PDB file of C-alpha atoms in Angstrom:
ATOM      1  CA  UNK A   1      81.426 141.047  81.981  1.00  0.00           C
ATOM      2  CA  UNK A   2      82.764 143.540  84.556  1.00  0.00           C
ATOM      3  CA  UNK A   3      80.659 141.897  87.273  1.00  0.00           C
ATOM      4  CA  UNK A   4      81.976 138.446  86.245  1.00  0.00           C
ATOM      5  CA  UNK A   5      85.562 139.725  86.313  1.00  0.00           C
ATOM      6  CA  UNK A   6      85.051 141.161  89.814  1.00  0.00           C
ATOM      7  CA  UNK A   7      83.585 137.849  91.087  1.00  0.00           C
ATOM      8  CA  UNK A   8      86.495 135.911  89.617  1.00  0.00           C
ATOM      9  CA  UNK A   9      89.048 138.257  91.166  1.00  0.00           C
ATOM     10  CA  UNK A  10      87.336 137.976  94.541  1.00  0.00           C
ATOM     11  CA  UNK A  11      87.380 134.190  94.364  1.00  0.00           C
ATOM     12  CA  UNK A  12      91.068 134.119  93.546  1.00  0.00           C
ATOM     13  CA  UNK A  13      91.850 136.474  96.406  1.00  0.00           C
ATOM     14  CA  UNK A  14      89.881 134.292  98.825  1.00  0.00           C
ATOM     15  CA  UNK A  15      91.784 131.223  97.666  1.00  0.00           C
ATOM     16  CA  UNK A  16      95.077 132.917  98.348  1.00  0.00           C
ATOM     17  CA  UNK A  17      93.954 133.672 101.883  1.00  0.00           C
ATOM     18  CA  UNK A  18      93.090 130.054 102.684  1.00  0.00           C
ATOM     19  CA  UNK A  19      95.088 128.718 105.672  1.00  0.00           C
ATOM     20  CA  UNK A  20      98.040 126.494 104.826  1.00  0.00           C
ATOM     21  CA  UNK A  21      96.382 123.515 106.536  1.00  0.00           C
ATOM     22  CA  UNK A  22      93.609 123.554 103.966  1.00  0.00           C
ATOM     23  CA  UNK A  23      96.153 123.060 101.216  1.00  0.00           C
ATOM     24  CA  UNK A  24      98.257 120.534 103.104  1.00  0.00           C
ATOM     25  CA  UNK A  25      99.380 117.376 101.387  1.00  0.00           C
ATOM     26  CA  UNK A  26     100.026 114.165 103.257  1.00  0.00           C
ATOM     27  CA  UNK A  27     103.175 112.169 102.519  1.00  0.00           C
ATOM     28  CA  UNK A  28     103.314 108.415 102.963  1.00  0.00           C
ATOM     29  CA  UNK A  29     105.749 106.240 104.874  1.00  0.00           C
ATOM     30  CA  UNK A  30     108.468 105.602 102.336  1.00  0.00           C
ATOM     31  CA  UNK A  31     111.554 103.472 102.898  1.00  0.00           C
ATOM     32  CA  UNK A  32     114.521 105.289 101.461  1.00  0.00           C
ATOM     33  CA  UNK A  33     114.468 107.910  98.757  1.00  0.00           C
ATOM     34  CA  UNK A  34     112.994 111.252  99.814  1.00  0.00           C
ATOM     35  CA  UNK A  35     112.356 112.083  96.166  1.00  0.00           C
ATOM     36  CA  UNK A  36     110.098 109.059  95.918  1.00  0.00           C
ATOM     37  CA  UNK A  37     108.210 110.243  98.984  1.00  0.00           C
ATOM     38  CA  UNK A  38     107.717 113.682  97.412  1.00  0.00           C
ATOM     39  CA  UNK A  39     106.417 112.183  94.189  1.00  0.00           C
ATOM     40  CA  UNK A  40     103.858 110.057  96.014  1.00  0.00           C
ATOM     41  CA  UNK A  41     102.187 112.775  98.048  1.00  0.00           C
ATOM     42  CA  UNK A  42      98.471 113.306  97.656  1.00  0.00           C
ATOM     43  CA  UNK A  43      95.830 115.648  99.084  1.00  0.00           C
ATOM     44  CA  UNK A  44      93.332 114.360 101.601  1.00  0.00           C
ATOM     45  CA  UNK A  45      90.093 113.880  99.729  1.00  0.00           C
ATOM     46  CA  UNK A  46      86.807 111.917  99.900  1.00  0.00           C
ATOM     47  CA  UNK A  47      87.742 108.244 100.061  1.00  0.00           C
ATOM     48  CA  UNK A  48      91.096 108.968 101.765  1.00  0.00           C
ATOM     49  CA  UNK A  49      91.460 106.579 104.697  1.00  0.00           C
ATOM     50  CA  UNK A  50      93.854 106.989 107.626  1.00  0.00           C
ATOM     51  CA  UNK A  51      95.394 103.981 109.394  1.00  0.00           C
ATOM     52  CA  UNK A  52      93.602 104.676 112.713  1.00  0.00           C
ATOM     53  CA  UNK A  53      89.933 104.352 111.646  1.00  0.00           C
ATOM     54  CA  UNK A  54      90.786 101.334 109.507  1.00  0.00           C
ATOM     55  CA  UNK A  55      92.534  99.558 112.388  1.00  0.00           C
ATOM     56  CA  UNK A  56      89.648 100.444 114.664  1.00  0.00           C
ATOM     57  CA  UNK A  57      87.152  98.903 112.197  1.00  0.00           C
ATOM     58  CA  UNK A  58      89.084  95.705 111.464  1.00  0.00           C
ATOM     59  CA  UNK A  59      90.153  94.966 115.056  1.00  0.00           C
ATOM     60  CA  UNK A  60      87.169  96.214 117.009  1.00  0.00           C
ATOM     61  CA  UNK A  61      89.573  98.018 119.367  1.00  0.00           C
ATOM     62  CA  UNK A  62      87.954 101.311 120.179  1.00  0.00           C
ATOM     63  CA  UNK A  63      90.859 103.703 120.615  1.00  0.00           C
ATOM     64  CA  UNK A  64      90.868 107.185 119.117  1.00  0.00           C
ATOM     65  CA  UNK A  65      93.638 109.698 118.484  1.00  0.00           C
ATOM     66  CA  UNK A  66      96.887 109.587 116.540  1.00  0.00           C
ATOM     67  CA  UNK A  67      98.511 106.187 116.036  1.00  0.00           C
ATOM     68  CA  UNK A  68     101.471 107.011 118.295  1.00  0.00           C
ATOM     69  CA  UNK A  69      99.055 107.439 121.254  1.00  0.00           C
ATOM     70  CA  UNK A  70      97.409 104.027 120.880  1.00  0.00           C
ATOM     71  CA  UNK A  71     100.005 102.100 122.897  1.00  0.00           C
ATOM     72  CA  UNK A  72      99.781 104.431 125.863  1.00  0.00           C
ATOM     73  CA  UNK A  73      95.996 104.488 125.764  1.00  0.00           C
ATOM     74  CA  UNK A  74      95.768 100.704 125.454  1.00  0.00           C
ATOM     75  CA  UNK A  75      97.813  99.992 128.548  1.00  0.00           C
ATOM     76  CA  UNK A  76      94.851 100.831 130.813  1.00  0.00           C
ATOM     77  CA  UNK A  77      92.047  99.608 128.543  1.00  0.00           C
ATOM     78  CA  UNK A  78      93.208  96.514 126.644  1.00  0.00           C
ATOM     79  CA  UNK A  79      95.573  93.587 126.986  1.00  0.00           C
ATOM     80  CA  UNK A  80      98.971  94.210 125.396  1.00  0.00           C
ATOM     81  CA  UNK A  81     102.018  92.153 124.639  1.00  0.00           C
ATOM     82  CA  UNK A  82     104.849  91.349 122.252  1.00  0.00           C
ATOM     83  CA  UNK A  83     103.344  88.280 120.567  1.00  0.00           C
ATOM     84  CA  UNK A  84     101.232  88.663 117.414  1.00  0.00           C
ATOM     85  CA  UNK A  85      97.672  87.340 117.364  1.00  0.00           C
ATOM     86  CA  UNK A  86      95.153  87.402 114.526  1.00  0.00           C
ATOM     87  CA  UNK A  87      92.971  90.478 115.041  1.00  0.00           C
ATOM     88  CA  UNK A  88      95.533  92.256 117.225  1.00  0.00           C
ATOM     89  CA  UNK A  89      96.816  95.713 116.357  1.00  0.00           C
ATOM     90  CA  UNK A  90     100.521  96.241 115.769  1.00  0.00           C
ATOM     91  CA  UNK A  91     101.484  99.640 117.168  1.00  0.00           C
ATOM     92  CA  UNK A  92     104.396 101.183 115.302  1.00  0.00           C
ATOM     93  CA  UNK A  93     106.317 104.057 116.855  1.00  0.00           C
ATOM     94  CA  UNK A  94     106.954 107.363 115.067  1.00  0.00           C
ATOM     95  CA  UNK A  95     110.087 106.939 112.963  1.00  0.00           C
ATOM     96  CA  UNK A  96     111.699 108.671 109.963  1.00  0.00           C
ATOM     97  CA  UNK A  97     108.986 110.463 108.003  1.00  0.00           C
ATOM     98  CA  UNK A  98     106.189 108.717 109.922  1.00  0.00           C
ATOM     99  CA  UNK A  99     105.749 111.443 112.523  1.00  0.00           C
ATOM    100  CA  UNK A 100     102.460 110.168 113.935  1.00  0.00           C
ATOM    101  CA  UNK A 101     103.249 106.470 114.093  1.00  0.00           C
ATOM    102  CA  UNK A 102     101.158 103.753 112.474  1.00  0.00           C
ATOM    103  CA  UNK A 103      98.726 101.000 113.435  1.00  0.00           C
ATOM    104  CA  UNK A 104      97.922  97.833 111.461  1.00  0.00           C
ATOM    105  CA  UNK A 105      95.768  94.774 112.112  1.00  0.00           C
ATOM    106  CA  UNK A 106      97.280  91.287 112.030  1.00  0.00           C
ATOM    107  CA  UNK A 107      95.339  89.183 109.525  1.00  0.00           C
ATOM    108  CA  UNK A 108      97.360  85.956 109.579  1.00  0.00           C
ATOM    109  CA  UNK A 109     100.257  84.288 111.367  1.00  0.00           C
ATOM    110  CA  UNK A 110     102.689  82.750 108.885  1.00  0.00           C
ATOM    111  CA  UNK A 111     105.534  81.618 111.151  1.00  0.00           C
ATOM    112  CA  UNK A 112     107.384  82.744 114.243  1.00  0.00           C
ATOM    113  CA  UNK A 113     108.872  85.751 112.430  1.00  0.00           C
ATOM    114  CA  UNK A 114     106.295  86.531 109.759  1.00  0.00           C
ATOM    115  CA  UNK A 115     102.723  87.836 109.834  1.00  0.00           C
ATOM    116  CA  UNK A 116     100.356  89.348 107.315  1.00  0.00           C
ATOM    117  CA  UNK A 117      98.916  92.781 108.019  1.00  0.00           C
ATOM    118  CA  UNK A 118      95.917  94.745 106.855  1.00  0.00           C
ATOM    119  CA  UNK A 119      96.332  98.505 107.048  1.00  0.00           C
ATOM    120  CA  UNK A 120      95.612 101.839 105.387  1.00  0.00           C
ATOM    121  CA  UNK A 121      97.673 104.850 104.327  1.00  0.00           C
ATOM    122  CA  UNK A 122     101.032 103.093 104.056  1.00  0.00           C
ATOM    123  CA  UNK A 123     102.334 102.387 100.537  1.00  0.00           C
ATOM    124  CA  UNK A 124      99.789 104.651  98.826  1.00  0.00           C
ATOM    125  CA  UNK A 125      98.175 107.668 100.515  1.00  0.00           C
ATOM    126  CA  UNK A 126      94.700 106.821 101.769  1.00  0.00           C
ATOM    127  CA  UNK A 127      94.635 103.357 100.238  1.00  0.00           C
ATOM    128  CA  UNK A 128      93.976 100.008 101.946  1.00  0.00           C
ATOM    129  CA  UNK A 129      96.432  97.082 101.687  1.00  0.00           C
ATOM    130  CA  UNK A 130      95.282  93.623 102.736  1.00  0.00           C
ATOM    131  CA  UNK A 131      97.416  90.619 103.708  1.00  0.00           C
ATOM    132  CA  UNK A 132     100.803  92.226 103.230  1.00  0.00           C
ATOM    133  CA  UNK A 133     103.948  90.812 104.814  1.00  0.00           C
ATOM    134  CA  UNK A 134     105.588  92.084 107.998  1.00  0.00           C
ATOM    135  CA  UNK A 135     108.835  90.439 109.029  1.00  0.00           C
ATOM    136  CA  UNK A 136     110.272  90.434 112.541  1.00  0.00           C
ATOM    137  CA  UNK A 137     113.881  91.633 112.234  1.00  0.00           C
ATOM    138  CA  UNK A 138     114.506  92.319 115.919  1.00  0.00           C
ATOM    139  CA  UNK A 139     117.761  90.861 117.318  1.00  0.00           C
ATOM    140  CA  UNK A 140     115.908  89.019 120.081  1.00  0.00           C
ATOM    141  CA  UNK A 141     112.973  87.846 117.973  1.00  0.00           C
ATOM    142  CA  UNK A 142     110.589  89.887 120.125  1.00  0.00           C
ATOM    143  CA  UNK A 143     108.825  91.849 117.365  1.00  0.00           C
ATOM    144  CA  UNK A 144     110.319  95.143 118.489  1.00  0.00           C
ATOM    145  CA  UNK A 145     111.514  95.863 114.901  1.00  0.00           C
ATOM    146  CA  UNK A 146     109.839  94.914 111.646  1.00  0.00           C
ATOM    147  CA  UNK A 147     110.180  95.324 107.909  1.00  0.00           C
ATOM    148  CA  UNK A 148     106.890  95.869 106.084  1.00  0.00           C
ATOM    149  CA  UNK A 149     105.819  95.263 102.503  1.00  0.00           C
ATOM    150  CA  UNK A 150     106.032  98.408 100.372  1.00  0.00           C
ATOM    151  CA  UNK A 151     103.743  98.337  97.348  1.00  0.00           C
ATOM    152  CA  UNK A 152     105.567 100.502  94.803  1.00  0.00           C
ATOM    153  CA  UNK A 153     108.732  98.418  95.093  1.00  0.00           C
ATOM    154  CA  UNK A 154     106.780  95.118  95.319  1.00  0.00           C
ATOM    155  CA  UNK A 155     109.085  94.036  98.108  1.00  0.00           C
ATOM    156  CA  UNK A 156     109.766  94.455 101.796  1.00  0.00           C
ATOM    157  CA  UNK A 157     110.994  97.934 102.630  1.00  0.00           C
ATOM    158  CA  UNK A 158     114.496  98.264 104.037  1.00  0.00           C
ATOM    159  CA  UNK A 159     113.543 100.324 107.078  1.00  0.00           C
ATOM    160  CA  UNK A 160     113.459  98.594 110.460  1.00  0.00           C
ATOM    161  CA  UNK A 161     110.315 100.080 111.954  1.00  0.00           C
ATOM    162  CA  UNK A 162     110.261 100.199 115.782  1.00  0.00           C
ATOM    163  CA  UNK A 163     107.214  98.479 117.299  1.00  0.00           C
ATOM    164  CA  UNK A 164     105.762  99.174 120.732  1.00  0.00           C
ATOM    165  CA  UNK A 165     103.902  95.870 120.739  1.00  0.00           C
ATOM    166  CA  UNK A 166     100.499  94.335 120.006  1.00  0.00           C
ATOM    167  CA  UNK A 167      97.143  95.436 121.355  1.00  0.00           C
ATOM    168  CA  UNK A 168      94.632  92.620 121.881  1.00  0.00           C
ATOM    169  CA  UNK A 169      90.861  93.005 121.998  1.00  0.00           C
ATOM    170  CA  UNK A 170      90.728  91.736 125.581  1.00  0.00           C
ATOM    171  CA  UNK A 171      90.695  93.193 129.069  1.00  0.00           C
ATOM    172  CA  UNK A 172      93.915  94.476 130.626  1.00  0.00           C
ATOM    173  CA  UNK A 173      95.925  91.805 132.356  1.00  0.00           C
ATOM    174  CA  UNK A 174      94.474  88.946 130.297  1.00  0.00           C
ATOM    175  CA  UNK A 175      96.968  86.121 129.868  1.00  0.00           C
ATOM    176  CA  UNK A 176      98.148  85.518 126.311  1.00  0.00           C
ATOM    177  CA  UNK A 177      96.793  81.960 126.408  1.00  0.00           C
ATOM    178  CA  UNK A 178      93.363  83.453 127.121  1.00  0.00           C
ATOM    179  CA  UNK A 179      93.493  85.867 124.212  1.00  0.00           C
ATOM    180  CA  UNK A 180      91.784  84.027 121.383  1.00  0.00           C
ATOM    181  CA  UNK A 181      92.481  84.986 117.772  1.00  0.00           C
ATOM    182  CA  UNK A 182      89.878  87.515 116.611  1.00  0.00           C
ATOM    183  CA  UNK A 183      88.542  87.199 113.096  1.00  0.00           C
ATOM    184  CA  UNK A 184      88.506  90.624 111.392  1.00  0.00           C
ATOM    185  CA  UNK A 185      85.024  92.053 111.170  1.00  0.00           C
ATOM    186  CA  UNK A 186      82.859  90.981 108.229  1.00  0.00           C
ATOM    187  CA  UNK A 187      82.566  94.461 106.712  1.00  0.00           C
ATOM    188  CA  UNK A 188      86.370  94.589 106.454  1.00  0.00           C
ATOM    189  CA  UNK A 189      87.139  90.923 106.000  1.00  0.00           C
ATOM    190  CA  UNK A 190      90.587  90.344 104.565  1.00  0.00           C
ATOM    191  CA  UNK A 191      90.966  88.513 101.270  1.00  0.00           C
ATOM    192  CA  UNK A 192      92.789  85.247 101.644  1.00  0.00           C
ATOM    193  CA  UNK A 193      95.853  84.907  99.455  1.00  0.00           C
ATOM    194  CA  UNK A 194      96.610  81.455  98.037  1.00  0.00           C
ATOM    195  CA  UNK A 195      99.230  79.318  99.766  1.00  0.00           C
ATOM    196  CA  UNK A 196     101.643  77.057  98.015  1.00  0.00           C
ATOM    197  CA  UNK A 197     101.149  73.389  98.870  1.00  0.00           C
ATOM    198  CA  UNK A 198     104.081  72.110 100.948  1.00  0.00           C
ATOM    199  CA  UNK A 199     106.380  69.766  99.078  1.00  0.00           C
ATOM    200  CA  UNK A 200     106.191  66.160 100.183  1.00  0.00           C
ATOM    201  CA  UNK A 201     109.544  64.696 101.016  1.00  0.00           C
ATOM    202  CA  UNK A 202     110.131  61.141 102.063  1.00  0.00           C
ATOM    203  CA  UNK A 203     112.232  58.127 101.281  1.00  0.00           C
ATOM    204  CA  UNK A 204     111.369  58.397  97.600  1.00  0.00           C
ATOM    205  CA  UNK A 205     112.162  62.097  97.271  1.00  0.00           C
ATOM    206  CA  UNK A 206     114.755  63.166  94.753  1.00  0.00           C
ATOM    207  CA  UNK A 207     117.583  64.929  96.669  1.00  0.00           C
ATOM    208  CA  UNK A 208     119.426  65.940  93.483  1.00  0.00           C
ATOM    209  CA  UNK A 209     116.239  67.354  91.991  1.00  0.00           C
ATOM    210  CA  UNK A 210     115.596  69.248  95.230  1.00  0.00           C
ATOM    211  CA  UNK A 211     119.049  70.812  95.103  1.00  0.00           C
ATOM    212  CA  UNK A 212     118.584  71.877  91.502  1.00  0.00           C
ATOM    213  CA  UNK A 213     115.119  73.267  92.215  1.00  0.00           C
ATOM    214  CA  UNK A 214     116.402  75.236  95.211  1.00  0.00           C
ATOM    215  CA  UNK A 215     119.011  76.964  93.038  1.00  0.00           C
ATOM    216  CA  UNK A 216     116.314  78.577  90.833  1.00  0.00           C
TER     217      UNK A 216
END
């Protein structure tokens, strides 16, 4: 028993001497309440996925390093611009509690100010989110600021995230018209979410019914 007690004491002492980095917890990008951010922290563990390797896998864009460095690295290696394309990577600047920036792959174009993104380590630490909404809220409609879907609130977050631009899987200097949409890779294919069928309006449409329906 004495030997067991000595081993246990030694193990506890070693644990106390571990560097702080080994015990570090990673907080997520939370819009708003700092208390919510604190409650949603989680340790890095097997199965924990950062945004960078996930974006690299889904887009095929082979850039390494923290997310905030991707835009600078891409300028000499890939085509870049301010217009979303399927398969392009949205590069988000460091902002608020997102100290290292963020990268996400565009999975679908919805309209001129809305896209769907696939990314990791955003709403939930280490988790993947597929086909979530990102809304262009920039004053000039140039995708320099976006609001992004935040899982726990089941709504768009309130934060206006600053965006550097989009990185395309094409050579530097390629014209946007020559940058074809890139289907996300098969091993990370994004699940398609159902679309509502557009309402058919014509001469026989019911304008009063449409007004009533729009109010609900």
